[in-house]
Short mmCIF file of C-alpha atoms in Angstrom, two decimals:
data_model
loop_
_atom_site.label_atom_id
_atom_site.label_comp_id
_atom_site.label_asym_id
_atom_site.label_seq_id
_atom_site.Cartn_x
_atom_site.Cartn_y
_atom_site.Cartn_z
CA MET A 8 -32.04 -30.42 -11.69
CA THR A 9 -33.25 -29.04 -8.29
CA LEU A 10 -30.71 -26.94 -6.63
CA GLY A 11 -31.75 -28.31 -3.64
CA SER A 12 -35.37 -28.46 -3.95
CA ALA A 13 -37.87 -31.16 -4.08
CA THR A 14 -39.22 -29.83 -7.16
CA PRO A 15 -37.19 -30.17 -10.28
CA LEU A 16 -36.98 -27.60 -12.94
CA SER A 17 -38.16 -30.12 -15.43
CA ASP A 18 -41.41 -29.85 -13.73
CA VAL A 19 -41.81 -26.17 -14.26
CA VAL A 20 -40.81 -25.95 -17.88
CA SER A 21 -41.24 -27.92 -21.10
CA ALA A 22 -38.44 -30.42 -22.24
CA GLU A 23 -37.85 -28.20 -25.05
CA ALA A 24 -36.71 -25.36 -22.66
CA LEU A 25 -34.22 -27.32 -20.91
CA GLU A 26 -32.22 -28.63 -24.09
CA PRO A 27 -28.72 -27.14 -23.88
CA ALA A 28 -28.61 -24.34 -26.52
CA SER A 29 -25.40 -22.26 -26.22
CA GLY A 30 -24.65 -21.79 -22.96
CA GLY A 31 -20.63 -21.75 -23.22
CA SER A 32 -20.04 -18.41 -23.37
CA ALA A 33 -21.67 -17.51 -20.08
CA ARG A 34 -19.98 -20.60 -18.31
CA LEU A 35 -16.66 -19.24 -19.42
CA ALA A 36 -17.19 -15.74 -18.61
CA LEU A 37 -18.51 -16.55 -14.90
CA GLY A 38 -15.89 -18.86 -14.23
CA ARG A 39 -18.10 -21.93 -13.29
CA GLU A 40 -20.75 -23.72 -15.24
CA PRO A 41 -24.45 -23.15 -14.34
CA ASP A 42 -26.45 -26.30 -12.66
CA ALA A 43 -28.83 -25.78 -15.69
CA TYR A 44 -29.20 -23.92 -18.74
CA VAL A 45 -32.94 -23.04 -19.57
CA SER A 46 -34.34 -21.45 -22.55
CA PRO A 47 -37.75 -20.41 -21.83
CA GLY A 48 -40.07 -19.87 -25.37
CA SER A 49 -42.86 -17.80 -23.48
CA VAL A 50 -43.27 -15.11 -21.04
CA GLN A 51 -45.12 -17.37 -18.89
CA GLU A 52 -42.11 -19.90 -18.81
CA VAL A 53 -39.97 -16.89 -17.62
CA VAL A 54 -42.35 -16.21 -14.70
CA GLU A 55 -42.42 -19.91 -13.69
CA VAL A 56 -38.63 -20.33 -13.93
CA LEU A 57 -38.35 -17.23 -11.55
CA GLU A 58 -41.23 -18.15 -9.15
CA TRP A 59 -39.14 -21.55 -8.80
CA ALA A 60 -35.96 -19.61 -8.27
CA ARG A 61 -37.52 -17.73 -5.69
CA ALA A 62 -39.05 -20.43 -3.85
CA THR A 63 -36.06 -22.62 -3.93
CA SER A 64 -33.40 -19.62 -3.05
CA SER A 65 -31.73 -20.38 -6.48
CA ALA A 66 -29.80 -17.83 -8.50
CA VAL A 67 -31.00 -16.99 -12.32
CA LEU A 68 -28.44 -14.93 -14.86
CA PRO A 69 -30.32 -13.98 -17.97
CA VAL A 70 -28.13 -14.20 -21.01
CA GLY A 71 -28.95 -13.03 -24.75
CA THR A 72 -26.07 -15.14 -26.63
CA GLY A 73 -24.23 -15.29 -23.26
CA ALA A 74 -21.03 -13.44 -24.71
CA HIS A 75 -21.24 -10.13 -22.87
CA VAL A 76 -21.99 -11.31 -19.19
CA GLY A 77 -18.01 -11.61 -17.93
CA ASP A 78 -18.15 -8.34 -15.67
CA ARG A 79 -19.45 -10.85 -12.65
CA ARG A 80 -18.69 -13.78 -10.86
CA ALA A 81 -21.02 -16.72 -9.81
CA GLU A 82 -20.56 -17.36 -5.99
CA ARG A 83 -23.19 -19.72 -5.74
CA PRO A 84 -25.38 -22.22 -8.15
CA TYR A 85 -27.18 -20.67 -10.50
CA VAL A 86 -29.50 -21.06 -13.48
CA ALA A 87 -28.40 -19.45 -16.90
CA LEU A 88 -31.87 -18.31 -18.57
CA SER A 89 -31.19 -17.71 -22.21
CA THR A 90 -33.78 -15.79 -24.46
CA ALA A 91 -32.49 -17.79 -27.36
CA ARG A 92 -36.17 -19.40 -27.89
CA MET A 93 -37.91 -15.76 -27.81
CA THR A 94 -37.38 -14.40 -31.18
CA GLY A 95 -39.18 -12.60 -33.95
CA ILE A 96 -40.37 -9.41 -34.70
CA GLU A 97 -44.17 -8.83 -33.21
CA ILE A 98 -45.12 -5.59 -34.52
CA TYR A 99 -43.51 -3.35 -37.23
CA GLU A 100 -45.16 -0.04 -38.20
CA PRO A 101 -42.66 1.46 -41.06
CA ALA A 102 -44.78 4.38 -41.11
CA ASP A 103 -44.38 5.28 -37.65
CA LEU A 104 -40.68 4.22 -37.13
CA THR A 105 -41.41 1.86 -34.61
CA LEU A 106 -40.75 -2.07 -33.87
CA THR A 107 -41.45 -4.58 -31.30
CA ALA A 108 -39.47 -7.51 -31.06
CA LYS A 109 -38.86 -10.32 -28.61
CA ALA A 110 -35.58 -10.21 -26.79
CA GLY A 111 -33.97 -12.94 -28.36
CA THR A 112 -34.03 -11.35 -31.84
CA GLY A 113 -30.61 -10.73 -33.33
CA LEU A 114 -29.71 -7.45 -34.49
CA ALA A 115 -28.75 -8.80 -37.72
CA GLU A 116 -32.32 -10.26 -38.20
CA LEU A 117 -33.93 -6.50 -37.33
CA GLY A 118 -31.43 -4.81 -39.38
CA GLY A 119 -32.38 -7.03 -42.54
CA MET A 120 -36.15 -6.53 -41.90
CA THR A 121 -35.64 -2.54 -41.36
CA GLY A 122 -33.05 -2.10 -44.24
CA GLU A 123 -35.88 -3.32 -46.52
CA HIS A 124 -37.56 0.09 -45.83
CA ARG A 125 -34.49 1.98 -45.72
CA GLN A 126 -34.85 2.17 -41.90
CA TRP A 127 -32.22 1.07 -39.16
CA LEU A 128 -31.16 0.98 -35.41
CA PRO A 129 -28.31 3.65 -35.06
CA PHE A 130 -26.40 1.68 -32.69
CA ASP A 131 -22.81 0.23 -33.24
CA PRO A 132 -21.58 -1.04 -29.79
CA MET A 133 -18.99 -3.71 -30.02
CA ASP A 134 -19.51 -7.17 -31.30
CA ALA A 135 -23.10 -5.81 -32.54
CA ALA A 136 -23.29 -8.95 -35.03
CA LYS A 137 -23.32 -11.31 -31.80
CA ARG A 138 -25.97 -9.17 -29.79
CA THR A 139 -29.76 -9.51 -29.38
CA LEU A 140 -32.32 -6.71 -29.11
CA GLY A 141 -32.95 -7.64 -25.33
CA GLY A 142 -29.22 -7.84 -24.78
CA LEU A 143 -28.78 -4.64 -26.28
CA ALA A 144 -31.42 -2.89 -24.12
CA ALA A 145 -29.95 -4.87 -20.95
CA ALA A 146 -26.32 -3.89 -21.41
CA GLY A 147 -27.39 0.03 -22.58
CA VAL A 148 -24.92 0.10 -24.77
CA THR A 149 -24.77 2.35 -28.15
CA GLY A 150 -21.60 2.91 -29.56
CA PRO A 151 -19.84 6.09 -30.82
CA LEU A 152 -22.91 6.78 -32.82
CA TRP A 153 -24.61 8.24 -29.84
CA ALA A 154 -23.10 11.47 -30.73
CA GLY A 155 -25.13 11.92 -33.52
CA TYR A 156 -28.23 9.90 -32.64
CA GLY A 157 -28.25 9.82 -28.80
CA HIS A 158 -28.25 6.75 -26.38
CA VAL A 159 -30.03 3.57 -26.80
CA ARG A 160 -32.09 4.17 -23.34
CA ASN A 161 -33.51 7.51 -25.25
CA HIS A 162 -35.16 5.11 -27.98
CA VAL A 163 -36.46 2.47 -26.07
CA LEU A 164 -40.19 3.14 -26.03
CA GLY A 165 -41.43 0.29 -24.15
CA MET A 166 -40.90 -3.33 -23.11
CA THR A 167 -41.95 -6.42 -21.45
CA VAL A 168 -39.85 -7.70 -18.63
CA VAL A 169 -40.22 -10.51 -15.51
CA CYS A 170 -39.12 -9.21 -12.14
CA GLY A 171 -36.92 -11.29 -10.08
CA ASP A 172 -39.98 -12.62 -7.93
CA GLY A 173 -42.15 -13.59 -11.13
CA ARG A 174 -44.03 -10.62 -11.70
CA ALA A 175 -44.75 -9.81 -15.55
CA LEU A 176 -44.77 -5.94 -16.45
CA ARG A 177 -45.61 -4.21 -19.51
CA LEU A 178 -43.37 -1.00 -19.37
CA GLY A 179 -44.11 2.04 -21.80
CA GLY A 180 -45.79 1.89 -25.33
CA ARG A 181 -45.47 2.12 -28.97
CA VAL A 182 -45.25 5.87 -29.32
CA VAL A 183 -42.53 8.25 -28.91
CA LYS A 184 -44.47 10.67 -26.62
CA ASN A 185 -45.81 8.37 -23.96
CA VAL A 186 -45.59 10.12 -20.29
CA ALA A 187 -48.08 8.40 -18.27
CA GLY A 188 -46.80 7.28 -14.98
CA PHE A 189 -43.38 6.45 -13.76
CA ASP A 190 -40.97 6.10 -16.63
CA LEU A 191 -39.91 2.64 -15.54
CA ILE A 192 -37.83 1.84 -18.55
CA LYS A 193 -34.59 4.12 -17.74
CA PRO A 194 -33.77 1.94 -14.66
CA MET A 195 -34.12 -1.48 -16.92
CA VAL A 196 -31.58 0.02 -19.69
CA GLY A 197 -28.25 -0.76 -18.61
CA SER A 198 -29.33 -2.69 -15.76
CA ARG A 199 -27.77 -5.70 -17.59
CA GLY A 200 -30.50 -8.11 -16.20
CA ARG A 201 -30.08 -7.60 -12.44
CA LEU A 202 -33.44 -6.26 -12.09
CA ALA A 203 -35.53 -8.19 -14.29
CA VAL A 204 -35.81 -10.33 -17.26
CA ILE A 205 -36.28 -8.45 -20.43
CA THR A 206 -38.64 -10.61 -22.78
CA ALA A 207 -39.66 -8.09 -25.49
CA VAL A 208 -38.61 -4.36 -26.30
CA THR A 209 -40.14 -1.56 -28.51
CA VAL A 210 -37.56 0.70 -30.26
CA ARG A 211 -37.81 3.90 -32.18
CA LEU A 212 -36.11 3.65 -35.84
CA PHE A 213 -34.38 6.00 -37.88
CA PRO A 214 -34.23 6.51 -41.42
CA VAL A 215 -30.93 5.31 -43.33
CA PRO A 216 -29.00 8.10 -44.10
CA THR A 217 -28.70 9.14 -48.07
CA LEU A 218 -25.06 9.29 -47.77
CA ASP A 219 -22.77 7.64 -45.05
CA ARG A 220 -19.12 8.85 -45.18
CA VAL A 221 -16.32 8.03 -43.43
CA LEU A 222 -13.24 10.90 -43.02
CA VAL A 223 -10.01 9.13 -42.10
CA LEU A 224 -6.96 10.77 -40.82
CA GLU A 225 -3.99 8.17 -39.96
CA ALA A 226 -0.93 8.80 -37.59
CA ALA A 227 1.94 6.88 -35.86
CA ASP A 228 0.28 7.57 -32.46
CA LEU A 229 -2.82 8.62 -30.67
CA ALA A 230 -1.25 11.86 -29.26
CA SER A 231 -0.64 13.41 -32.28
CA LEU A 232 -4.56 13.09 -33.42
CA VAL A 233 -6.03 14.32 -30.19
CA PRO A 234 -5.91 18.18 -30.73
CA THR A 235 -7.34 17.36 -34.41
CA ALA A 236 -10.26 15.20 -32.68
CA ARG A 237 -10.98 17.84 -29.90
CA ALA A 238 -11.38 20.40 -32.95
CA VAL A 239 -13.44 18.22 -34.91
CA ALA A 240 -15.80 17.44 -31.44
CA THR A 241 -16.33 21.26 -30.93
CA ALA A 242 -16.68 22.28 -34.42
CA PRO A 243 -20.09 24.03 -35.51
CA THR A 244 -21.54 20.63 -36.90
CA LEU A 245 -21.81 17.29 -34.87
CA PRO A 246 -20.68 14.24 -36.89
CA ALA A 247 -22.51 11.01 -36.29
CA SER A 248 -19.50 9.67 -34.94
CA ILE A 249 -16.07 10.80 -33.66
CA VAL A 250 -13.41 7.82 -32.96
CA LEU A 251 -9.98 7.47 -32.09
CA SER A 252 -8.49 4.28 -32.63
CA LEU A 253 -5.13 2.37 -31.94
CA SER A 254 -4.54 -1.09 -33.24
CA THR A 255 -1.52 -3.32 -34.02
CA GLY A 256 0.67 -0.19 -33.68
CA ALA A 257 -1.22 2.12 -35.62
CA ALA A 258 -3.40 4.99 -34.71
CA SER A 259 -6.58 6.47 -36.82
CA PHE A 260 -9.06 9.14 -36.39
CA LEU A 261 -12.55 8.46 -37.86
CA VAL A 262 -15.17 10.75 -38.42
CA ARG A 263 -18.66 9.66 -40.04
CA LEU A 264 -21.04 11.94 -41.48
CA HIS A 265 -24.78 11.25 -42.35
CA GLY A 266 -26.75 13.24 -44.78
CA ALA A 267 -27.88 14.33 -48.26
CA ASP A 268 -24.69 14.62 -50.47
CA GLU A 269 -24.72 18.49 -50.56
CA THR A 270 -25.04 18.36 -46.64
CA VAL A 271 -22.28 15.66 -46.08
CA ASP A 272 -19.80 17.53 -48.57
CA ALA A 273 -20.46 20.63 -47.06
CA ASP A 274 -19.93 19.56 -43.41
CA GLN A 275 -16.43 17.84 -44.53
CA ARG A 276 -15.46 21.13 -45.99
CA MET A 277 -16.18 22.78 -42.76
CA LEU A 278 -14.75 20.24 -40.40
CA GLU A 279 -11.38 20.39 -42.69
CA ALA A 280 -11.33 24.07 -42.45
CA HIS A 281 -12.11 24.36 -38.61
CA ALA A 282 -9.69 21.49 -37.86
CA GLY A 283 -6.62 22.65 -40.25
CA VAL A 284 -6.18 19.22 -41.94
CA SER A 285 -7.52 17.00 -45.21
CA PHE A 286 -9.34 13.93 -44.47
CA ALA A 287 -9.28 10.86 -46.83
CA ALA A 288 -13.05 9.97 -47.76
CA LYS A 289 -14.24 6.56 -47.69
CA GLU A 290 -18.00 5.39 -48.73
CA GLY A 291 -19.82 2.20 -49.77
CA THR A 292 -18.46 -1.16 -48.72
CA GLU A 293 -14.85 -0.09 -48.00
CA ALA A 294 -16.47 2.52 -45.27
CA GLU A 295 -18.59 -0.20 -43.79
CA ALA A 296 -15.38 -2.57 -43.45
CA LEU A 297 -13.26 -0.12 -41.99
CA LEU A 298 -16.04 0.66 -39.38
CA ALA A 299 -16.79 -2.75 -38.76
CA ALA A 300 -13.26 -3.38 -37.92
CA THR A 301 -12.88 -0.58 -35.55
CA ARG A 302 -16.15 -1.27 -34.02
CA ASP A 303 -15.18 -4.89 -33.17
CA ALA A 304 -11.08 -4.50 -32.53
CA GLY A 305 -10.36 -6.40 -29.33
CA ALA A 306 -13.80 -8.19 -29.09
CA ASP A 307 -12.18 -11.57 -28.14
CA ALA A 308 -9.23 -10.10 -25.81
CA GLU A 309 -8.92 -11.52 -22.34
CA VAL A 310 -8.98 -8.20 -20.84
CA LEU A 311 -11.78 -5.67 -21.76
CA LEU A 312 -12.38 -2.42 -20.05
CA TYR A 313 -13.73 1.12 -20.46
CA ALA A 314 -12.00 4.33 -18.85
CA SER A 315 -13.76 7.47 -19.00
CA THR A 316 -13.81 11.16 -18.11
CA LEU A 317 -14.68 14.39 -19.39
CA PRO A 318 -14.38 14.75 -23.23
CA SER A 319 -11.97 17.82 -22.48
CA GLN A 320 -9.52 15.48 -20.64
CA LEU A 321 -9.72 12.88 -23.51
CA GLY A 322 -5.87 13.39 -24.35
CA ALA A 323 -4.73 12.91 -20.66
CA LEU A 324 -6.96 9.85 -20.51
CA LEU A 325 -5.50 8.18 -23.30
CA ASP A 326 -1.92 9.24 -21.83
CA SER A 327 -3.08 7.60 -18.45
CA ILE A 328 -4.04 4.48 -20.42
CA GLN A 329 -1.00 4.08 -22.61
CA GLY A 330 1.46 4.89 -19.60
CA ALA A 331 0.15 2.20 -17.53
CA LEU A 332 -0.10 -0.38 -20.45
CA ARG A 333 3.38 0.43 -21.78
CA GLY A 334 4.69 -2.66 -23.70
CA VAL A 335 1.43 -4.23 -23.90
CA ASP A 336 -0.22 -4.56 -27.17
CA CYS A 337 -3.44 -3.63 -26.69
CA VAL A 338 -6.40 -2.08 -28.66
CA VAL A 339 -7.82 1.44 -27.65
CA VAL A 340 -11.15 2.75 -29.30
CA ALA A 341 -11.82 6.09 -27.77
CA ASP A 342 -15.45 7.94 -28.40
CA VAL A 343 -14.29 11.45 -28.44
CA ALA A 344 -17.68 12.81 -28.10
CA GLU A 345 -18.21 10.92 -24.89
CA GLY A 346 -14.77 11.10 -23.33
CA CYS A 347 -14.81 7.16 -22.98
CA ALA A 348 -12.33 4.82 -24.50
CA ARG A 349 -12.31 0.79 -24.60
CA VAL A 350 -9.31 -0.92 -23.84
CA ALA A 351 -8.72 -4.59 -24.70
CA PHE A 352 -5.56 -6.61 -24.55
CA SER A 353 -4.59 -10.27 -23.48
CA GLY A 354 -1.76 -11.73 -21.50
CA ALA A 355 -0.74 -12.18 -17.82
CA GLY A 356 0.41 -9.85 -15.33
CA TYR A 357 -2.19 -7.34 -16.30
CA SER A 358 -3.61 -6.60 -12.76
CA ASP A 359 -0.96 -3.94 -11.65
CA ALA A 360 -1.19 -2.44 -14.82
CA VAL A 361 -5.07 -2.02 -14.50
CA LEU A 362 -4.36 -0.75 -11.26
CA GLU A 363 -2.07 1.61 -12.11
CA MET A 364 -4.51 2.65 -14.78
CA CYS A 365 -7.20 3.20 -12.56
CA ALA A 366 -5.20 5.46 -10.03
CA GLY A 367 -4.31 7.32 -13.09
CA VAL A 368 -7.97 7.97 -14.38
CA GLU A 369 -9.43 8.55 -10.67
CA ALA A 370 -6.92 11.12 -10.66
CA LEU A 371 -8.59 12.97 -13.60
CA GLY A 372 -11.96 12.53 -11.78
CA GLY A 373 -12.92 9.62 -14.03
CA THR A 374 -13.86 6.13 -13.80
CA VAL A 375 -12.56 2.50 -14.81
CA ALA A 376 -15.05 -0.64 -15.49
CA VAL A 377 -13.70 -3.92 -16.18
CA HIS A 378 -16.33 -5.71 -18.42
CA ARG A 379 -13.87 -8.87 -18.78
CA CYS A 380 -11.08 -10.42 -17.41
CA PRO A 381 -9.37 -14.12 -16.51
CA ILE A 382 -11.43 -16.21 -14.24
CA ASP A 383 -9.00 -15.91 -11.43
CA ALA A 384 -9.41 -12.16 -10.83
CA SER A 385 -12.45 -10.14 -9.88
CA PRO A 386 -13.55 -7.56 -12.06
CA ALA A 387 -15.15 -5.51 -9.29
CA ALA A 388 -11.81 -5.38 -7.46
CA LEU A 389 -10.21 -4.06 -10.55
CA SER A 390 -12.85 -1.26 -11.26
CA THR A 391 -13.43 1.84 -9.92
CA PRO A 392 -16.04 1.59 -6.67
CA LEU A 393 -19.35 2.99 -6.55
CA SER A 394 -19.63 5.76 -3.84
CA PRO A 395 -21.64 4.54 -0.77
CA ASP A 396 -24.37 6.61 -1.74
CA ALA A 397 -24.44 5.51 -5.36
CA HIS A 398 -24.42 1.77 -4.05
CA GLU A 399 -27.54 2.33 -1.72
CA ILE A 400 -29.52 3.69 -4.30
CA GLY A 401 -28.76 0.82 -6.73
CA GLU A 402 -29.41 -1.67 -4.13
CA GLY A 403 -32.46 0.16 -3.23
CA VAL A 404 -33.86 0.06 -6.79
CA LYS A 405 -33.11 -4.08 -6.72
CA ARG A 406 -34.99 -4.54 -3.92
CA ILE A 407 -38.03 -3.08 -5.61
CA PHE A 408 -37.69 -5.52 -8.73
CA ASP A 409 -35.81 -8.39 -7.40
CA PRO A 410 -36.62 -8.45 -3.63
CA SER A 411 -35.32 -12.10 -2.67
CA GLY A 412 -32.16 -11.41 -4.82
CA VAL A 413 -32.98 -14.07 -7.29
CA LEU A 414 -31.20 -12.37 -10.24
CA LEU A 415 -27.13 -12.24 -10.52
#
């Protein structure tokens, strides 16, 4: 495959790198098939692919598993560059609570390794089992556990990346206190592959909590749970996560507590007294199943979007979402501490409802970002637009790392 160039891609990378692995998700999400699907096995092969792309004016879409790239559309021929062959843990120092792994390494594999040392990555984004470490860093998604542990960007200590023009950079390091030079990691985390291809990531780990307890409160609708949720979010103690969920018509409120047995017991008593409610408590496999079901609710829906505003306006945000989607069987998972709600649903005739939702959320000073929708629609057209200043800043940063605009 040459994309109009006299130099075929097969002359740039090995035959193994051109074997189609799992490009189906990327093809479906972008609305058109890539002209080639390449899976480099080394940083040098990534460099060669991007140098080839720049020389031939070709586009490249970096993917991990390819399952989470649905917020953009390919308007020109492109190559899907997968990190599927770049897997494995490079350095793991349990005593230092740090780990470096190649970008294509799955989070499940990392969890198995770190779990042997009672350590973990406290990130619980939707569809975590289908995410890679590089994809997690590129997406910049943490999940509701950010309330107790902070965002993923705060725990990425270093990374190796290849910019759109083929420059390979080693950013950060393997220590928590690393202040040498400019912090170039922050713009990379959450850039969704638009600045560079991430090839390896160093992260900070945490000890697995002695006790992981989930407090549960159920109701017929979300609105009746919002006052309790806000009371818990403003209590003197901060839970590991605070989530409101609506799925298959049932509403629930989940509060996750981590710590020693005595600490968790005391936190539960304090939260119940502060909020004036009595929670059902779940632990072990029962709690794990409930958390996983809530985390992944709506993962396969046709439409997936995120609406956010100030945490104090969470009730109004949820009212706006449900008002716009009245009559639609949807999943809503709200991070109470962050004031952000994930909304997922399937079916036709959704555009007007999403636009109505946008108007309502923006009236609250919030934003809506569509991450997935059918291929006949534009995610950007259904999302809150960036301000001109924010757009220019973003484009300026992209020009530094990807001056030829190779990366989609």
